[in-house]
Short mmCIF file of C-alpha atoms in Angstrom, two decimals:
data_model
loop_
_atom_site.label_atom_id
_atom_site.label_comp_id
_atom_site.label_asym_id
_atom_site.label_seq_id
_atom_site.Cartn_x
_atom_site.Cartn_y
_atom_site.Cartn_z
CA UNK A 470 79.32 -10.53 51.25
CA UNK A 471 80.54 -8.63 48.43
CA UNK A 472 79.29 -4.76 48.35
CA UNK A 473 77.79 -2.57 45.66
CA UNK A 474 76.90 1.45 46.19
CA UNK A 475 73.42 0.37 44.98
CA UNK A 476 73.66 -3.87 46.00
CA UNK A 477 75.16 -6.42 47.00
CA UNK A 478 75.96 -10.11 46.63
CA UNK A 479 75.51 -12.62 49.25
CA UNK A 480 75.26 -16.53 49.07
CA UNK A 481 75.68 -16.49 45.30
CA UNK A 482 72.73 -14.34 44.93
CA UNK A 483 72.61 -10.61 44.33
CA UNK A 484 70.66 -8.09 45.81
CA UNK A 485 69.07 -4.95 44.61
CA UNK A 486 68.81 -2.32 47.77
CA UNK A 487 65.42 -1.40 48.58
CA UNK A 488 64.50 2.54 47.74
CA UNK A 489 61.70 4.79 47.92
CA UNK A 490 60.12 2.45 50.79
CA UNK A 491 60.90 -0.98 49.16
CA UNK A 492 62.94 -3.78 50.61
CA UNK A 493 65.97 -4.92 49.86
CA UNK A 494 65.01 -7.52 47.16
CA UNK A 495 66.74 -10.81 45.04
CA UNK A 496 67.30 -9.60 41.27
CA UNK A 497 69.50 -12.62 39.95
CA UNK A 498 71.99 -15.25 41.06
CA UNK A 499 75.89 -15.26 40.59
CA UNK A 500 76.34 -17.47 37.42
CA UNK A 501 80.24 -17.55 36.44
CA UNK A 502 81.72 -14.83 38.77
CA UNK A 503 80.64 -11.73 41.18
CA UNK A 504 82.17 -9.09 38.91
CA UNK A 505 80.67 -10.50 35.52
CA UNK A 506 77.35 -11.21 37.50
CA UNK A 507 77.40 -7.01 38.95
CA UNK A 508 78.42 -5.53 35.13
CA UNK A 509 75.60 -7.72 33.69
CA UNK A 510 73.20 -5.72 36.20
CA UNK A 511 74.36 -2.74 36.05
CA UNK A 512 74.58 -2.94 32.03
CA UNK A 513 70.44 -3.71 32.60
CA UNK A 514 70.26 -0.85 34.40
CA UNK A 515 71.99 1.48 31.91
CA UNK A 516 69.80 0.39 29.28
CA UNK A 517 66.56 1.26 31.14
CA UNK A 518 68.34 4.79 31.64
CA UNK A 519 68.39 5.26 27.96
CA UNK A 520 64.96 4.69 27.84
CA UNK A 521 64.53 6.83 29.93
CA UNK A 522 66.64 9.20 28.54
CA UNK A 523 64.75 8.44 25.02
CA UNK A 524 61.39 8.74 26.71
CA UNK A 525 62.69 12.75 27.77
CA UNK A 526 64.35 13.01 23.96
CA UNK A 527 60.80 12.47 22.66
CA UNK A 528 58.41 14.47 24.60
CA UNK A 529 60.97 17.49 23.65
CA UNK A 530 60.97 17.05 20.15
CA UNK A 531 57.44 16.22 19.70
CA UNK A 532 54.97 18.95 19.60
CA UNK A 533 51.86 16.77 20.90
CA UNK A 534 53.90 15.86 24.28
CA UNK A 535 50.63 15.11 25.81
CA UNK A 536 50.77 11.73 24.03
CA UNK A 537 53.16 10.62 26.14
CA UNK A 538 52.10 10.69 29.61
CA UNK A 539 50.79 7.25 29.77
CA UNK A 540 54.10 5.85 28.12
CA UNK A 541 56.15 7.85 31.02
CA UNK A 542 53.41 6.21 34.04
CA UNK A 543 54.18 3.03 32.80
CA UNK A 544 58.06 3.48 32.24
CA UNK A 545 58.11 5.12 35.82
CA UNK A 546 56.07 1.96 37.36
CA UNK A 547 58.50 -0.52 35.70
CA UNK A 548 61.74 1.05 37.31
CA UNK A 549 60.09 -0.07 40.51
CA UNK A 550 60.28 -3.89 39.37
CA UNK A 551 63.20 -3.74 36.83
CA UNK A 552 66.03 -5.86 37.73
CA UNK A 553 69.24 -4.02 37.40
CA UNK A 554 71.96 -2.07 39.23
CA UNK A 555 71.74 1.73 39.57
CA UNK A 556 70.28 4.78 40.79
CA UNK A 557 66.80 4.02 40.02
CA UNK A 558 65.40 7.21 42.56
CA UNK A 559 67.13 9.02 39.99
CA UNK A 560 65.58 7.55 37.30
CA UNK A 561 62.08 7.70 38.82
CA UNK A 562 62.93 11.73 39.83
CA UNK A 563 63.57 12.59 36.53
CA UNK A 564 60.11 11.20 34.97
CA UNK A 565 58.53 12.79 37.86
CA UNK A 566 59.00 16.33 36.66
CA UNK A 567 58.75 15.29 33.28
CA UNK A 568 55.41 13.90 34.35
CA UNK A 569 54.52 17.21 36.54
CA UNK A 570 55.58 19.13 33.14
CA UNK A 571 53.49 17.04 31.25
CA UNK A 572 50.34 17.24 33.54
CA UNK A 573 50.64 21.01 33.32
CA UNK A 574 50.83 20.99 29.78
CA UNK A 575 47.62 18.78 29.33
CA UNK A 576 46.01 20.76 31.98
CA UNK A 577 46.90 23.82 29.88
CA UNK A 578 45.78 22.41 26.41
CA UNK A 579 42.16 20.52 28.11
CA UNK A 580 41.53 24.61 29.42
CA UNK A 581 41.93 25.56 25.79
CA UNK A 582 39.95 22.56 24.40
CA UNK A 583 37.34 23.32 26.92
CA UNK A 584 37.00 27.08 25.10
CA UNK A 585 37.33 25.81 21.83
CA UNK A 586 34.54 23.20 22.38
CA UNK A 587 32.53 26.24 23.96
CA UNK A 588 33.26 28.29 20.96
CA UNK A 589 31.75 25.41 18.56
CA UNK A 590 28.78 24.59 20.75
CA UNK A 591 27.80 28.90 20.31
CA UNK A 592 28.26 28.24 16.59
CA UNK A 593 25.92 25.71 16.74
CA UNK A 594 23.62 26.99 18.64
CA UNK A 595 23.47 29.99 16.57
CA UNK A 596 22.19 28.12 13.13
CA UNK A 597 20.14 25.02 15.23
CA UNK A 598 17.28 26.56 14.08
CA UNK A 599 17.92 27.21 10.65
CA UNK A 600 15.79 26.48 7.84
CA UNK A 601 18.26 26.46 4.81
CA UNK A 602 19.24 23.06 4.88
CA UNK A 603 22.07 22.54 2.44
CA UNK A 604 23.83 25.47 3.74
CA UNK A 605 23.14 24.29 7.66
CA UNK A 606 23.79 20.83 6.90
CA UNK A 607 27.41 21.82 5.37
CA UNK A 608 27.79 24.33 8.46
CA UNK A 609 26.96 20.79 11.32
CA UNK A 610 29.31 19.03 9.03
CA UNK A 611 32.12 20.77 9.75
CA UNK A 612 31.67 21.94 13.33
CA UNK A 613 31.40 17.92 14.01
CA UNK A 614 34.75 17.62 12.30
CA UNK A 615 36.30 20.40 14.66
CA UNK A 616 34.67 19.03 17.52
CA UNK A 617 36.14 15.54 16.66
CA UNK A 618 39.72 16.99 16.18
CA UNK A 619 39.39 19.13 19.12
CA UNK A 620 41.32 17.29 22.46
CA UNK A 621 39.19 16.30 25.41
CA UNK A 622 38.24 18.14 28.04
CA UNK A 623 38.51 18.34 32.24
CA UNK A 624 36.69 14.70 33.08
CA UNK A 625 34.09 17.01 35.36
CA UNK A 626 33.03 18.80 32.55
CA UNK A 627 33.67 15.96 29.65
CA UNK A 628 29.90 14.63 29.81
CA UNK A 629 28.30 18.09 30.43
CA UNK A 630 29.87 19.68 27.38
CA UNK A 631 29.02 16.56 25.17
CA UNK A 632 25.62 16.55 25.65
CA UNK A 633 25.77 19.98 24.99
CA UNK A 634 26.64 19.66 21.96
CA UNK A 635 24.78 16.56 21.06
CA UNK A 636 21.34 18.09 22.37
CA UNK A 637 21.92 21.22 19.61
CA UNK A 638 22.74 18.92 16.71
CA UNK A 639 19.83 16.25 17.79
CA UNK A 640 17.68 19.75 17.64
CA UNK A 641 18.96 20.67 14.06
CA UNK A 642 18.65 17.00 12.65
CA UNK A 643 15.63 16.61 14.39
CA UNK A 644 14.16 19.50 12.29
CA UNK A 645 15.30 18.47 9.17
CA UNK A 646 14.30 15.04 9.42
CA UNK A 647 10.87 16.37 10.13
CA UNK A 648 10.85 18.39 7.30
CA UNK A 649 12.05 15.73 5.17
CA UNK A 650 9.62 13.22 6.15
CA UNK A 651 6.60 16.34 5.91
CA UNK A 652 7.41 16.99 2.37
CA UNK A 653 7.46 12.89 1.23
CA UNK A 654 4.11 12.54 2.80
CA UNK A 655 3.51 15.59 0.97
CA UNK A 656 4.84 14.07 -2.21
CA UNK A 657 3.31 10.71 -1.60
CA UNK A 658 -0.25 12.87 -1.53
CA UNK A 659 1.03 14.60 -4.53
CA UNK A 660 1.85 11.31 -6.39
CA UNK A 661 -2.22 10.24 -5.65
CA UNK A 662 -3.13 13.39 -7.45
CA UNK A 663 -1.34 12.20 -10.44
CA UNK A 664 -2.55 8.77 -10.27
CA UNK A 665 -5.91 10.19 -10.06
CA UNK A 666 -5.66 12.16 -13.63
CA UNK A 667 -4.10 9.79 -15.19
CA UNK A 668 -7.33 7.70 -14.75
CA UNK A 669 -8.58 10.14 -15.33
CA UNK A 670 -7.10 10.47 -19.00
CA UNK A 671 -7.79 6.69 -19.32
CA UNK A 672 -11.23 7.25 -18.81
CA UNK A 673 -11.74 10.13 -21.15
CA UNK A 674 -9.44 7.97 -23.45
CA UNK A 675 -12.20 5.21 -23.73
CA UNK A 676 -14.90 7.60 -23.94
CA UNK A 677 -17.37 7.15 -26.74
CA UNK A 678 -17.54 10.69 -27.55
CA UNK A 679 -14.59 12.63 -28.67
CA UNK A 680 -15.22 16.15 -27.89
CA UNK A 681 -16.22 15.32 -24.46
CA UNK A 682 -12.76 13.22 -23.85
CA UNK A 683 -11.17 16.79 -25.24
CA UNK A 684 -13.13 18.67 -22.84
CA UNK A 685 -12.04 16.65 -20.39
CA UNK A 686 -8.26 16.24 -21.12
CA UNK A 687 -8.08 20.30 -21.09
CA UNK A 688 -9.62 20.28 -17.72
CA UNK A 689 -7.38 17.64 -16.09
CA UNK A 690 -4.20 18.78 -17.85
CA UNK A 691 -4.63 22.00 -16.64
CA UNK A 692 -5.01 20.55 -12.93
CA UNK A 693 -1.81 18.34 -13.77
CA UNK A 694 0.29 21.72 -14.00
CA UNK A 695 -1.06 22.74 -10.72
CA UNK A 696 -0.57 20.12 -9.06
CA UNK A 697 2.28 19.87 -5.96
CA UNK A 698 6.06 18.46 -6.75
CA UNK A 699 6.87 15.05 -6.51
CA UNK A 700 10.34 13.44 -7.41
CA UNK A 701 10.91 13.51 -10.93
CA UNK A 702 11.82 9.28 -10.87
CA UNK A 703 8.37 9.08 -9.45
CA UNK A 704 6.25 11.37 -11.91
CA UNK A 705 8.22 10.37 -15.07
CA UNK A 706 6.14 7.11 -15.83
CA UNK A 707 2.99 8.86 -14.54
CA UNK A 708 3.60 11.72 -17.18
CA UNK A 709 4.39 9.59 -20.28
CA UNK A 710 1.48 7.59 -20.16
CA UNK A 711 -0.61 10.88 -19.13
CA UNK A 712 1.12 12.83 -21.92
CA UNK A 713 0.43 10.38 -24.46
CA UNK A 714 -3.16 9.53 -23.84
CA UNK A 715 -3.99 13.50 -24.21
CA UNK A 716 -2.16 13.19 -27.20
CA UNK A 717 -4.45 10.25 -28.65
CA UNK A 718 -7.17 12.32 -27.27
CA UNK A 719 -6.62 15.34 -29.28
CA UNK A 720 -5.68 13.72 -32.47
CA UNK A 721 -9.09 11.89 -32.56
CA UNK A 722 -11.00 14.79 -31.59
CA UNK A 723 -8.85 16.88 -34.35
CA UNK A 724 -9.81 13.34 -36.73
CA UNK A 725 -13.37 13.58 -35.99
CA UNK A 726 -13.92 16.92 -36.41
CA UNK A 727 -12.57 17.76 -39.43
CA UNK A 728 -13.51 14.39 -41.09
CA UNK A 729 -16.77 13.56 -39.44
CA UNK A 730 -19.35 13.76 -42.46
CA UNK A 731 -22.31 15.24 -41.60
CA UNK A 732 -25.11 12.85 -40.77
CA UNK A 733 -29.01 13.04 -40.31
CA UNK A 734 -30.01 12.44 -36.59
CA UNK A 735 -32.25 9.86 -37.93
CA UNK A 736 -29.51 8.42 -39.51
CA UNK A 737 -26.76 8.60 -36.93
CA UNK A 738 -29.28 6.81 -34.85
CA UNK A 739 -29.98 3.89 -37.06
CA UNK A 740 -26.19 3.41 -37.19
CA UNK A 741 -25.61 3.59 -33.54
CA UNK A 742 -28.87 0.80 -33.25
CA UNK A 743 -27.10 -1.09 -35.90
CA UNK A 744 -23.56 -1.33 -34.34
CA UNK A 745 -25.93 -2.14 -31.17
CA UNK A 746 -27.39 -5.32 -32.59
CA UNK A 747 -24.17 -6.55 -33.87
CA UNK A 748 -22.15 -6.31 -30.58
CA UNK A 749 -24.84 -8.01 -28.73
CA UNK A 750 -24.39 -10.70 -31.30
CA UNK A 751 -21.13 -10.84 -30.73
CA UNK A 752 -21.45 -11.03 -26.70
CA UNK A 753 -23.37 -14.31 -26.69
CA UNK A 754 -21.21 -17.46 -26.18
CA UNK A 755 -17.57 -18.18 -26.73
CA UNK A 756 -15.71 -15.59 -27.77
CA UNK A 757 -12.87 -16.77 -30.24
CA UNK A 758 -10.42 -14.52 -32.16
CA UNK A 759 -12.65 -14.11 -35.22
CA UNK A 760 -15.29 -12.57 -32.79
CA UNK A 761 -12.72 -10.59 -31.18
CA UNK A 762 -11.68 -8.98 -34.75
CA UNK A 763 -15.74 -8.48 -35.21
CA UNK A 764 -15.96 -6.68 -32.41
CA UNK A 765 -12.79 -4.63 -32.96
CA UNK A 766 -13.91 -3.62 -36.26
CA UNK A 767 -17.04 -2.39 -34.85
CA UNK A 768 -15.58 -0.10 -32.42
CA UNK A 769 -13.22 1.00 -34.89
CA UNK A 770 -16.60 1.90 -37.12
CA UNK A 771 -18.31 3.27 -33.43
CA UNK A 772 -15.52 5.95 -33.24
CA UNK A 773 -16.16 7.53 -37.01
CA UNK A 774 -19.72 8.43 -35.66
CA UNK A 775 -20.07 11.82 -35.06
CA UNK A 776 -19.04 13.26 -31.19
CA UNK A 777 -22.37 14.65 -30.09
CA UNK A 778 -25.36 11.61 -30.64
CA UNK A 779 -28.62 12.44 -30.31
CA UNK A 780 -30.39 12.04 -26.79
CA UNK A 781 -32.93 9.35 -28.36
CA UNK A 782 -29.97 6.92 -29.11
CA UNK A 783 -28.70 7.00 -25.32
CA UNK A 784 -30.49 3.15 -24.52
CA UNK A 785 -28.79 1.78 -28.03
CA UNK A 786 -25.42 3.78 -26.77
CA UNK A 787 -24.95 1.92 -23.52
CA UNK A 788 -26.27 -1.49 -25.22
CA UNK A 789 -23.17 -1.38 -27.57
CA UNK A 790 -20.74 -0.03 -24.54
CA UNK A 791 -22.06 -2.93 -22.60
CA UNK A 792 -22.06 -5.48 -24.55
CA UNK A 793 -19.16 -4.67 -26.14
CA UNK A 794 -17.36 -5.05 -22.71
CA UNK A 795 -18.75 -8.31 -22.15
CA UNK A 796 -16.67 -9.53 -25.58
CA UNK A 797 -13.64 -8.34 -24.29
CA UNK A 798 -14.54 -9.40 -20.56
CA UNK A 799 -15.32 -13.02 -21.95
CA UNK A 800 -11.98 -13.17 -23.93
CA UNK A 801 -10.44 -12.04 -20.74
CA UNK A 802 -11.78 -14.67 -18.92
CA UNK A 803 -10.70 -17.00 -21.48
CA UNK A 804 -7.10 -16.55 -20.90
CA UNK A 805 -7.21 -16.11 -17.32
CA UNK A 806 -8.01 -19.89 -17.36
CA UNK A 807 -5.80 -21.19 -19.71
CA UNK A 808 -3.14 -19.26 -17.58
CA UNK A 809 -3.91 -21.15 -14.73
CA UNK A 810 -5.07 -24.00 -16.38
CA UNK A 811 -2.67 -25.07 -19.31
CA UNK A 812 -5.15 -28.41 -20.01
CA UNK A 813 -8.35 -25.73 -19.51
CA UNK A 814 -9.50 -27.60 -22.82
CA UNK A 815 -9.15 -31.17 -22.47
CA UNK A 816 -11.15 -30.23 -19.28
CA UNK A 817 -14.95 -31.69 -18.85
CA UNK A 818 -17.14 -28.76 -20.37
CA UNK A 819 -19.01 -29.26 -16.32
CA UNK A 820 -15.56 -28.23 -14.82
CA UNK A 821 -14.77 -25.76 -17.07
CA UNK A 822 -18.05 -23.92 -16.23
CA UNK A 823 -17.08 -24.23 -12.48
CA UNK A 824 -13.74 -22.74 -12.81
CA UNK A 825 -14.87 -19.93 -14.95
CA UNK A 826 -17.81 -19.20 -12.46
CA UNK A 827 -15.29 -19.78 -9.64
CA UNK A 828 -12.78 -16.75 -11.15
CA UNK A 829 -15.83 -14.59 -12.04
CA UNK A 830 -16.80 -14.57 -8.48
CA UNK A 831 -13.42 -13.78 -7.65
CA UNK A 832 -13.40 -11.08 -9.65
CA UNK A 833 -17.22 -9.55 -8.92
CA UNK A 834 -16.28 -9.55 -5.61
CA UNK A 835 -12.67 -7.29 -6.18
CA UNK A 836 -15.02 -4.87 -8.57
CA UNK A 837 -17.61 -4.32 -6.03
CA UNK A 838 -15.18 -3.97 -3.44
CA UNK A 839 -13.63 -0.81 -5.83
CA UNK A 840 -16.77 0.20 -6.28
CA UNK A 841 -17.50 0.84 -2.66
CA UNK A 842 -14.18 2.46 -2.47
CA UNK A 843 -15.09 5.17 -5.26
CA UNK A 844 -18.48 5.36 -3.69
CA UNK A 845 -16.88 6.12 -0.50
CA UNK A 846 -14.10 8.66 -1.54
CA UNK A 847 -16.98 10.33 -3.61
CA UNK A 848 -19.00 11.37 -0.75
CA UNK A 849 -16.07 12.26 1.41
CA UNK A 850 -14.69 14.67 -1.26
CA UNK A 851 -17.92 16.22 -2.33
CA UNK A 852 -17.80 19.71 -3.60
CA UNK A 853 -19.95 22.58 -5.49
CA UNK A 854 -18.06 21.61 -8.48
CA UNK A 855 -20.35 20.16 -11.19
CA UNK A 856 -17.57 19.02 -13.30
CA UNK A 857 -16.09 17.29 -10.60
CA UNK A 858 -19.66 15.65 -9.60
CA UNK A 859 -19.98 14.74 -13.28
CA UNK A 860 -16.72 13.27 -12.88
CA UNK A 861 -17.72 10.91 -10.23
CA UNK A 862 -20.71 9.83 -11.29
CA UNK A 863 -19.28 8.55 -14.46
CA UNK A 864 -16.50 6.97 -12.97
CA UNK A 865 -19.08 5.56 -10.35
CA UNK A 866 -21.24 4.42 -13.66
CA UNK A 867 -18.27 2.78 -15.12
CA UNK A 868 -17.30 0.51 -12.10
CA UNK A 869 -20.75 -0.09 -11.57
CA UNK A 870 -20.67 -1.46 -15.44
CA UNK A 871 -17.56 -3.60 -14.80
CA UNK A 872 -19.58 -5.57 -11.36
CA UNK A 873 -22.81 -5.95 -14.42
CA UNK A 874 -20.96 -7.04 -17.23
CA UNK A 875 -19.34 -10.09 -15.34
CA UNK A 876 -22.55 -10.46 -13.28
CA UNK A 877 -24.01 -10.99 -16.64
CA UNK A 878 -21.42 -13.16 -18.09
CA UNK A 879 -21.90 -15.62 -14.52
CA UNK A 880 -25.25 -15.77 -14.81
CA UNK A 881 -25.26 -16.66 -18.98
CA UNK A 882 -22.47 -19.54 -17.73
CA UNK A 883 -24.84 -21.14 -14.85
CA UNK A 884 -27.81 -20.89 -17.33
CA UNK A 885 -26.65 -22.90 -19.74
#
């Protein structure tokens, strides 16, 4: 048996003596000769103490030392199993301080991450509350970032001083959400307003009578600047439209009244009975393009008629706004089914009748249901406000003409 200060070799095989409690254990076997087979082991076991002595070269030159605890366990654990020749208590001494020194110098830095983390979490408590947003948000923003950069903590503290933290930023963005999500309901609400002038405008737009559509576009554009903020992206589109029937509104009025020539009552009646008669001439049957222009020239001729009409001519008023919708409700109609019906014409007449009556129905039935609707939001938004009742009623009047005019249209189809 051939000796070694820190082995031996014995039936061709060499031994590694046992240390810090281990046995004596087989590391290799003799392969050419004893001494050649010993300097290969001990060579192994010199380059394991440079790593060792690399490992110690690193964690003094480095300033975040800390980093390299778990590279020295697992160093320290493999001089336990490495197969070499040496002094491997030595080894394993020597990463034991430097572990010891490194364990004090993480417990040192967690203390000081601990009062830095503390530090943060009063910062945040301090401005959880706030109500300036932009500046708060930018505050959160970077006390995250410090708390991310910041080392971790003693494990019996970690979760405590986490949730901590995360219940006062949960409280800030909890806030801001809500506020958020108050003011686009409030926009959304805002947005209805809008909508709600603007058919407004529409409405005084198609009005008969020009000086009450300019009575009315003052009112509601005055009511449009008072109205709550919505996003611009939303209330652009609203606006143009809203802007520009005003505008049409005020030009006729501005038409009328300066070029409006001035007209007996009897005689303003007579005209309005006249344009009457004509229209309802127009309504009956199929309405082609040369009625269409008929009836277009009529209105055209309805709007140079003076803006206040005499009380006598209110029956001949709503005959020529009446029939005058059935035209255009009856060319409507007309192109609704050759939409959906591209051979509408080579159709028997029997069948054309049934789809026509079939797509009235359709559409009585989503007029009345409107109808109820305005009925409905008019008696739960009642006020003392007589321009506002006025409002209502007309707009009640109009759908309430829409649900006639096709009722009237269905029932001239099924007569014939």
């Amino acid at each position: 048996m051939t000796e070694h200060p820190y082995g031996y070799i014995k039936e061709d095989k060499i031994y590694l003596k046992g240390f810090l409690g281990q046995e004596d254990r087989v590391i290799g076997e003799v392969k050419e000769d004893e001494a050649s087979t010993i300097r290969y082991f001990e060579d192994r076991y010199e380059t394991i103490k440079q790593k060792v002595e690399n490992l110690k070269k690193d964690i003094e030159e480095n300033q975040n030392k800390g980093s390299f605890l778990m590279k020295l366990i697992h160093l320290k654990n493999a001089l336990m199993s490495y197969d070499g020749l040496g002094d491997f208590p030595a080894l394993i001494r020597e990463l034991e301080e430097k572990e010891a020194y490194l364990e004090e110098i993480i417990q040192s830095n967690r203390q000081k991450n601990l009062e830095i983390k503390k530090a943060l979490i009063e910062e945040a408590d301090a401005i959880k509350n706030s109500t300036d947003w932009k500046e708060a948000s930018e505050a959160f923003k970077e006390l995250k970032l410090k708390w991310l950069k910041t080392g971790p903590v003693e494990k019996e503290v970690q979760d405590e001083i986490e949730k901590k933290f995360q219940d006062i930023l949960d409280i800030f963005y909890g806030n801001r959400k809500n506020y958020f999500d108050g003011l686009a309901l409030q926009a959304e609400q805002n947005i209805k307003v809008y909508e709600s002038l603007l058919e407004q405008a529409r409405e005084a737009h198609d009005l008969p009578d020009a000086k009450t559509a300019f009575e009315i576009s003052k009112k509601i554009q005055k009511q449009w600047k008072a109205s709550g903020r919505v996003p611009a992206a939303k209330r652009q589109p609203i606006w143009d439209e809203f802007s520009k029937l005003n505008n049409r509104i005020f030009s006729r009025f501005k038409r009328v009244s300066q070029n409006t020539p001035s007209l007996s009552p009897g005689l303003v009646i007579k005209k309005i009975e006249k344009l009457a008669t004509e229209m309802k001439g127009l309504s009956k049957g199929k309405i082609d393009d040369t009625k269409l222009a008929q009836a277009k020239r009529l209105q055209a001729e309805w709007k140079k008629l003076p803006p206040k009409k005499p009380r006598n001519a209110q029956q001949s008023i709503g005959s020529f706004v009446f029939f005058s919708e059935i035209v255009f409700e009856k060319s409507f109609l007309d192109k609704l089914c050759h939409s959906k019906y591209p051979d509408f014409d080579s159709k028997d007449p029997d069948e054309q009748v049934t789809i026509k009556s079939g797509l009235l129905k359709d559409l009585i039935a989503r007029d009345q249901r409107e109808l109820n609707t305005v009925k409905e939001n008019t008696e739960n938004f009642r006020t003392q406000e007589s321009d506002f009742d006025q409002m209502m009623r007309r707009k009640i009047a109009a759908h309430k003409r829409k649900v006639d005019v096709k009722n009237h249209i269905l029932k001239e189809l099924t007569n014939n």
